[in-house]
């Protein structure tokens, strides 16, 4: 591991090789680009010098050709001046003699000046072409002669555009040199014309030492262009060279480009490519050297890490082997000491393995005894083979079954109940290999369930008997009680005359109040018994909760006035009607109001309110400022016959059935009842009738 770290550190500290490769790449690229532009510049200068030299040579050639034309004209002039009469044969022989000595010269013409009123005519012309008309040439030359003569004996250059077909027989422009011989000097008066076609005089063939692509313009001293022709491109190099003709200046403007050789064209690019290639090769060599060094170091480090990892895995394997041994021992201990039986068996009922708990459940001493004795679990242990078959079918279809209860037979023949949980273990081909799971002895639980079921049945019988007894007793008590209430009312009201003493009237009133209290108790007991027995049925109708509440208020208003209590109502006239039993709603509101009045001190307040909740339920609430109930006593107050002792010394009469009866009636309507109270603060009893009993205006 340390060796690998050293190799990584050595590679990390070799950035100089990478920087050297980067510097080499930058310098090599810069040099290659610089050499490329330098080569382009040198090639361009070389070509420019080459064109300039060619222009000099072209000017020299043109100068020579002009001088040759001038020499030819001067030679003919000397011939004419030497003799007063020259025959056409002599003129032709002389001209044919000098033509080879003057390149570009095609024809010589001698034309005397025409007399007044006569047409000009050529005297001599050589060589004669088949299509040449000497008289037509004379008529063409004389106007030119008249317009171009400057001084006697001085040659002049003239341009005869489009006259080649009449003078030389070949279409094109003609360049001529005219020498005027005025009369009286030496020889006759006339003019000598040396003719040459411009395409021969100013053109250069492939053998000439000038560029093949040239643009040439010849202009005289006045700037008039005597000749212009060429094929040079627009981007050609331009040079201006002077020409001399008999002491007068002409100007030749030469524009030309030299045809670059492939080496001149591609040489700079080849140099750039070679330079960049050498730079890339050198840089790649440096980077390859660095990469190889890194690969070697990484390989060494990897081998070191692999060695360390191998050592670590060997240590981990040893630790894992110890852990597996400990785990196997723990699981074996759990298997041996498990409370539930653990089983593995194949579908035909043969046991594969069993733990000691399973052996104890089946009445055997050891698992080995169980495996040796029980050959077919399905037939020998289960009291109902059909039940076992159902368990196996569920295992095959569902894969896992939990809490399947069956009766089995122990070794001693006793029958017990067990709960089995198991799963299917399948082989690689998908077939069932075996079942495995747990077995729990639930005999005691089944016996407890049977006892509980029996106790419930007995309790139901007792409850029904109690309900019937209460109903019968209530019915039997009502008949004499009605008589007691009726006669006591007659006595307290003295219907048949005075009783004689005031005490008798007071005693009659007490009998009357006690009878009514006892009758209310009997009615409450009868209602509770009916509801507990499930025989209470609601006679539902549409009722106005506000009207029912006002009726209930009238029932308690007298007692509230006796106790100097304030009754407050909050019953909006817009309350919707509800579908309920009117008698039950009256009982609910009356009982809540009676409790509130009963447990509120003098000067207190009792409030009855009703409103429609946002969720559509109807809320009826009774709030008082009475003695209140401790939170831990609320459950007792809601239990039948529950009596809560208070520190208030007021008369606490009642049976303890009011609040339980209210809750039962609310539950019967599908509503919710809640009691909230605090000692010394007061109590709020809230009843919510469900939204499905409230008749909304839309309905």
mmCIF file of C-alpha atoms in Angstrom, residues 70-302:
data_model
loop_
_atom_site.group_PDB
_atom_site.id
_atom_site.type_symbol
_atom_site.label_atom_id
_atom_site.label_comp_id
_atom_site.label_asym_id
_atom_site.label_seq_id
_atom_site.Cartn_x
_atom_site.Cartn_y
_atom_site.Cartn_z
ATOM 1 C CA UNK A 70 11.489 52.099 -88.430
ATOM 2 C CA UNK A 71 14.595 50.583 -90.049
ATOM 3 C CA UNK A 72 12.490 48.982 -92.771
ATOM 4 C CA UNK A 73 10.734 52.281 -93.522
ATOM 5 C CA UNK A 74 14.095 54.116 -93.562
ATOM 6 C CA UNK A 75 15.577 51.524 -95.962
ATOM 7 C CA UNK A 76 12.703 51.985 -98.408
ATOM 8 C CA UNK A 77 13.005 55.738 -97.992
ATOM 9 C CA UNK A 78 16.655 55.483 -98.954
ATOM 10 C CA UNK A 79 15.690 53.366 -101.978
ATOM 11 C CA UNK A 80 13.143 55.931 -103.159
ATOM 12 C CA UNK A 81 15.448 58.857 -102.527
ATOM 13 C CA UNK A 82 18.371 57.286 -104.372
ATOM 14 C CA UNK A 83 16.588 57.154 -107.729
ATOM 15 C CA UNK A 84 13.983 59.303 -109.323
ATOM 16 C CA UNK A 85 12.358 56.265 -110.854
ATOM 17 C CA UNK A 86 11.996 52.874 -109.177
ATOM 18 C CA UNK A 87 10.222 50.092 -110.949
ATOM 19 C CA UNK A 88 7.703 47.876 -109.202
ATOM 20 C CA UNK A 89 9.984 44.911 -109.758
ATOM 21 C CA UNK A 90 12.867 46.691 -108.015
ATOM 22 C CA UNK A 91 10.613 47.758 -105.168
ATOM 23 C CA UNK A 92 9.280 44.224 -104.711
ATOM 24 C CA UNK A 93 12.728 42.624 -104.805
ATOM 25 C CA UNK A 94 14.026 45.133 -102.290
ATOM 26 C CA UNK A 95 11.115 44.631 -99.955
ATOM 27 C CA UNK A 96 11.295 40.845 -100.168
ATOM 28 C CA UNK A 97 14.981 41.161 -99.375
ATOM 29 C CA UNK A 98 14.468 43.101 -96.135
ATOM 30 C CA UNK A 99 11.343 41.327 -94.883
ATOM 31 C CA UNK A 100 13.234 38.402 -93.282
ATOM 32 C CA UNK A 101 15.465 40.901 -91.480
ATOM 33 C CA UNK A 102 12.540 42.636 -89.804
ATOM 34 C CA UNK A 103 10.212 40.292 -87.811
ATOM 35 C CA UNK A 104 6.620 41.344 -87.766
ATOM 36 C CA UNK A 105 6.805 43.350 -91.020
ATOM 37 C CA UNK A 106 4.181 42.176 -93.468
ATOM 38 C CA UNK A 107 3.907 44.822 -96.218
ATOM 39 C CA UNK A 108 5.588 47.935 -97.574
ATOM 40 C CA UNK A 109 3.656 50.555 -99.596
ATOM 41 C CA UNK A 110 4.846 53.621 -101.539
ATOM 42 C CA UNK A 111 2.155 56.118 -102.428
ATOM 43 C CA UNK A 112 2.823 59.427 -104.175
ATOM 44 C CA UNK A 113 0.781 62.429 -103.108
ATOM 45 C CA UNK A 114 -2.264 62.803 -105.273
ATOM 46 C CA UNK A 115 -2.720 65.883 -107.407
ATOM 47 C CA UNK A 116 -5.637 68.208 -106.927
ATOM 48 C CA UNK A 117 -8.853 66.632 -108.130
ATOM 49 C CA UNK A 118 -7.411 63.168 -108.615
ATOM 50 C CA UNK A 119 -7.892 60.019 -106.580
ATOM 51 C CA UNK A 120 -4.903 58.751 -104.558
ATOM 52 C CA UNK A 121 -3.362 55.583 -105.902
ATOM 53 C CA UNK A 122 -0.652 53.271 -104.699
ATOM 54 C CA UNK A 123 2.478 53.195 -106.801
ATOM 55 C CA UNK A 124 4.179 50.177 -105.243
ATOM 56 C CA UNK A 125 3.213 47.584 -102.748
ATOM 57 C CA UNK A 126 4.949 44.392 -101.777
ATOM 58 C CA UNK A 127 4.325 41.639 -101.132
ATOM 59 C CA UNK A 128 0.980 41.582 -102.910
ATOM 60 C CA UNK A 129 -1.796 39.440 -101.422
ATOM 61 C CA UNK A 130 -4.489 37.951 -103.519
ATOM 62 C CA UNK A 131 -7.150 40.079 -101.893
ATOM 63 C CA UNK A 132 -5.040 43.248 -101.839
ATOM 64 C CA UNK A 133 -6.337 46.293 -103.693
ATOM 65 C CA UNK A 134 -3.471 48.846 -103.992
ATOM 66 C CA UNK A 135 -5.777 51.697 -105.018
ATOM 67 C CA UNK A 136 -8.060 51.013 -102.040
ATOM 68 C CA UNK A 137 -4.953 51.017 -99.849
ATOM 69 C CA UNK A 138 -3.884 54.365 -101.320
ATOM 70 C CA UNK A 139 -7.309 55.867 -100.666
ATOM 71 C CA UNK A 140 -7.065 54.607 -97.101
ATOM 72 C CA UNK A 141 -3.508 55.784 -96.533
ATOM 73 C CA UNK A 142 -3.671 59.300 -98.011
ATOM 74 C CA UNK A 143 -6.150 60.635 -95.352
ATOM 75 C CA UNK A 144 -4.027 59.027 -92.721
ATOM 76 C CA UNK A 145 -0.939 60.548 -94.306
ATOM 77 C CA UNK A 146 -2.518 64.009 -94.286
ATOM 78 C CA UNK A 147 -3.479 63.709 -90.578
ATOM 79 C CA UNK A 148 -0.278 62.228 -89.163
ATOM 80 C CA UNK A 149 2.579 64.040 -90.925
ATOM 81 C CA UNK A 150 4.409 66.117 -88.402
ATOM 82 C CA UNK A 151 7.620 66.996 -90.211
ATOM 83 C CA UNK A 152 9.378 65.838 -93.314
ATOM 84 C CA UNK A 153 11.418 62.702 -92.935
ATOM 85 C CA UNK A 154 10.164 61.862 -89.445
ATOM 86 C CA UNK A 155 8.547 58.460 -89.017
ATOM 87 C CA UNK A 156 5.139 58.329 -87.289
ATOM 88 C CA UNK A 157 3.237 55.455 -85.738
ATOM 89 C CA UNK A 158 -0.376 55.136 -86.816
ATOM 90 C CA UNK A 159 -3.103 52.745 -85.789
ATOM 91 C CA UNK A 160 -5.447 51.509 -88.497
ATOM 92 C CA UNK A 161 -8.154 49.596 -86.596
ATOM 93 C CA UNK A 162 -10.078 46.993 -88.560
ATOM 94 C CA UNK A 163 -8.067 47.532 -91.773
ATOM 95 C CA UNK A 164 -6.180 44.297 -91.840
ATOM 96 C CA UNK A 165 -8.471 42.605 -94.345
ATOM 97 C CA UNK A 166 -7.857 45.348 -96.986
ATOM 98 C CA UNK A 167 -4.155 45.897 -96.382
ATOM 99 C CA UNK A 168 -2.780 42.533 -95.318
ATOM 100 C CA UNK A 169 -5.592 40.235 -96.344
ATOM 101 C CA UNK A 170 -6.156 39.088 -92.757
ATOM 102 C CA UNK A 171 -8.843 40.706 -90.550
ATOM 103 C CA UNK A 172 -7.609 42.616 -87.529
ATOM 104 C CA UNK A 173 -5.888 45.815 -86.441
ATOM 105 C CA UNK A 174 -2.871 47.136 -88.376
ATOM 106 C CA UNK A 175 0.075 49.124 -87.041
ATOM 107 C CA UNK A 176 1.913 51.267 -89.525
ATOM 108 C CA UNK A 177 5.054 53.432 -89.697
ATOM 109 C CA UNK A 178 4.729 56.346 -92.145
ATOM 110 C CA UNK A 179 7.608 58.379 -93.513
ATOM 111 C CA UNK A 180 6.630 61.454 -95.582
ATOM 112 C CA UNK A 181 8.780 62.470 -98.441
ATOM 113 C CA UNK A 182 7.931 66.050 -99.411
ATOM 114 C CA UNK A 183 8.599 67.015 -102.993
ATOM 115 C CA UNK A 184 11.712 68.906 -103.961
ATOM 116 C CA UNK A 185 14.016 67.365 -101.363
ATOM 117 C CA UNK A 186 15.219 64.166 -102.969
ATOM 118 C CA UNK A 187 12.909 62.038 -104.921
ATOM 119 C CA UNK A 188 9.188 62.288 -105.531
ATOM 120 C CA UNK A 189 6.567 63.626 -103.132
ATOM 121 C CA UNK A 190 4.753 60.822 -101.300
ATOM 122 C CA UNK A 191 4.770 58.532 -98.296
ATOM 123 C CA UNK A 192 6.286 55.191 -97.316
ATOM 124 C CA UNK A 193 4.194 52.940 -95.074
ATOM 125 C CA UNK A 194 5.508 49.894 -93.211
ATOM 126 C CA UNK A 195 2.615 47.702 -92.149
ATOM 127 C CA UNK A 196 2.430 45.035 -89.430
ATOM 128 C CA UNK A 197 -0.517 43.359 -87.758
ATOM 129 C CA UNK A 198 -0.837 44.209 -84.046
ATOM 130 C CA UNK A 199 -1.331 40.584 -83.093
ATOM 131 C CA UNK A 200 2.151 39.883 -84.484
ATOM 132 C CA UNK A 201 3.865 43.071 -83.445
ATOM 133 C CA UNK A 202 2.719 43.185 -79.839
ATOM 134 C CA UNK A 203 1.969 39.552 -79.180
ATOM 135 C CA UNK A 204 4.317 37.027 -77.554
ATOM 136 C CA UNK A 205 4.291 33.355 -78.313
ATOM 137 C CA UNK A 206 5.224 30.509 -75.971
ATOM 138 C CA UNK A 207 8.873 30.679 -77.066
ATOM 139 C CA UNK A 208 9.279 34.350 -76.206
ATOM 140 C CA UNK A 209 10.942 35.237 -72.844
ATOM 141 C CA UNK A 210 7.793 36.926 -71.502
ATOM 142 C CA UNK A 211 4.799 35.661 -69.508
ATOM 143 C CA UNK A 212 2.137 33.839 -71.463
ATOM 144 C CA UNK A 213 -0.660 35.822 -69.769
ATOM 145 C CA UNK A 214 0.025 39.508 -70.417
ATOM 146 C CA UNK A 215 -2.029 42.689 -70.755
ATOM 147 C CA UNK A 216 -0.323 45.289 -72.980
ATOM 148 C CA UNK A 217 -1.313 48.893 -73.714
ATOM 149 C CA UNK A 218 0.739 51.247 -75.995
ATOM 150 C CA UNK A 219 0.070 54.991 -75.692
ATOM 151 C CA UNK A 220 1.709 57.984 -77.345
ATOM 152 C CA UNK A 221 2.847 61.233 -75.779
ATOM 153 C CA UNK A 222 -0.679 62.639 -75.734
ATOM 154 C CA UNK A 223 -1.997 59.613 -73.896
ATOM 155 C CA UNK A 224 -3.865 58.216 -76.871
ATOM 156 C CA UNK A 225 -3.882 54.431 -76.769
ATOM 157 C CA UNK A 226 -2.372 53.019 -79.930
ATOM 158 C CA UNK A 227 -2.872 49.375 -78.966
ATOM 159 C CA UNK A 228 -4.448 47.368 -76.160
ATOM 160 C CA UNK A 229 -4.697 43.609 -75.862
ATOM 161 C CA UNK A 230 -4.056 40.887 -73.319
ATOM 162 C CA UNK A 231 -5.279 38.010 -71.160
ATOM 163 C CA UNK A 232 -3.841 38.873 -67.752
ATOM 164 C CA UNK A 233 -6.298 38.655 -64.780
ATOM 165 C CA UNK A 234 -7.457 41.644 -62.803
ATOM 166 C CA UNK A 235 -5.120 40.878 -59.909
ATOM 167 C CA UNK A 236 -2.018 40.988 -62.163
ATOM 168 C CA UNK A 237 1.107 42.978 -61.291
ATOM 169 C CA UNK A 238 1.399 46.222 -63.299
ATOM 170 C CA UNK A 239 4.629 47.724 -64.641
ATOM 171 C CA UNK A 240 5.091 50.758 -66.924
ATOM 172 C CA UNK A 241 8.036 50.850 -69.321
ATOM 173 C CA UNK A 242 9.040 53.649 -71.773
ATOM 174 C CA UNK A 243 9.507 52.977 -75.468
ATOM 175 C CA UNK A 244 11.407 55.172 -77.948
ATOM 176 C CA UNK A 245 10.487 55.732 -81.575
ATOM 177 C CA UNK A 246 12.648 58.146 -83.603
ATOM 178 C CA UNK A 247 13.300 60.327 -80.574
ATOM 179 C CA UNK A 248 9.690 60.423 -79.483
ATOM 180 C CA UNK A 249 8.390 58.787 -76.294
ATOM 181 C CA UNK A 250 5.831 56.035 -76.106
ATOM 182 C CA UNK A 251 4.618 54.261 -72.975
ATOM 183 C CA UNK A 252 3.966 50.540 -72.596
ATOM 184 C CA UNK A 253 1.767 49.490 -69.654
ATOM 185 C CA UNK A 254 2.350 45.805 -68.934
ATOM 186 C CA UNK A 255 0.146 43.837 -66.532
ATOM 187 C CA UNK A 256 1.018 40.201 -66.074
ATOM 188 C CA UNK A 257 1.100 37.251 -63.697
ATOM 189 C CA UNK A 258 3.555 34.454 -63.768
ATOM 190 C CA UNK A 259 2.135 30.966 -63.708
ATOM 191 C CA UNK A 260 3.103 29.545 -60.308
ATOM 192 C CA UNK A 261 4.614 26.079 -60.227
ATOM 193 C CA UNK A 262 2.992 23.462 -57.975
ATOM 194 C CA UNK A 263 5.919 23.792 -55.613
ATOM 195 C CA UNK A 264 5.437 27.572 -55.414
ATOM 196 C CA UNK A 265 1.675 27.167 -54.881
ATOM 197 C CA UNK A 266 1.692 24.348 -52.358
ATOM 198 C CA UNK A 267 5.153 24.792 -50.873
ATOM 199 C CA UNK A 268 4.098 27.079 -47.968
ATOM 200 C CA UNK A 269 1.153 24.828 -47.150
ATOM 201 C CA UNK A 270 3.366 21.770 -47.318
ATOM 202 C CA UNK A 271 5.817 23.515 -45.011
ATOM 203 C CA UNK A 272 2.951 24.331 -42.600
ATOM 204 C CA UNK A 273 1.655 20.750 -42.658
ATOM 205 C CA UNK A 274 5.130 19.301 -42.128
ATOM 206 C CA UNK A 275 5.809 21.734 -39.265
ATOM 207 C CA UNK A 276 2.504 20.986 -37.581
ATOM 208 C CA UNK A 277 3.020 17.277 -38.146
ATOM 209 C CA UNK A 278 6.466 17.373 -36.562
ATOM 210 C CA UNK A 279 5.075 19.409 -33.669
ATOM 211 C CA UNK A 280 2.186 16.990 -33.171
ATOM 212 C CA UNK A 281 4.539 14.018 -33.396
ATOM 213 C CA UNK A 282 6.929 15.481 -30.839
ATOM 214 C CA UNK A 283 4.066 16.472 -28.542
ATOM 215 C CA UNK A 284 2.480 13.042 -28.875
ATOM 216 C CA UNK A 285 5.812 11.439 -28.032
ATOM 217 C CA UNK A 286 6.100 13.558 -24.900
ATOM 218 C CA UNK A 287 2.511 12.882 -23.868
ATOM 219 C CA UNK A 288 2.909 9.208 -24.687
ATOM 220 C CA UNK A 289 5.999 9.080 -22.496
ATOM 221 C CA UNK A 290 4.053 10.728 -19.678
ATOM 222 C CA UNK A 291 1.071 8.407 -20.213
ATOM 223 C CA UNK A 292 3.299 5.347 -20.222
ATOM 224 C CA UNK A 293 4.921 6.524 -17.011
ATOM 225 C CA UNK A 294 1.469 7.048 -15.526
ATOM 226 C CA UNK A 295 0.287 3.647 -16.764
ATOM 227 C CA UNK A 296 3.319 1.945 -15.256
ATOM 228 C CA UNK A 297 2.826 3.769 -11.977
ATOM 229 C CA UNK A 298 -0.905 3.050 -12.027
ATOM 230 C CA UNK A 299 -0.220 -0.606 -12.770
ATOM 231 C CA UNK A 300 2.218 -0.820 -9.883
ATOM 232 C CA UNK A 301 -0.264 0.967 -7.633
ATOM 233 C CA UNK A 302 -3.084 -1.275 -8.860
#
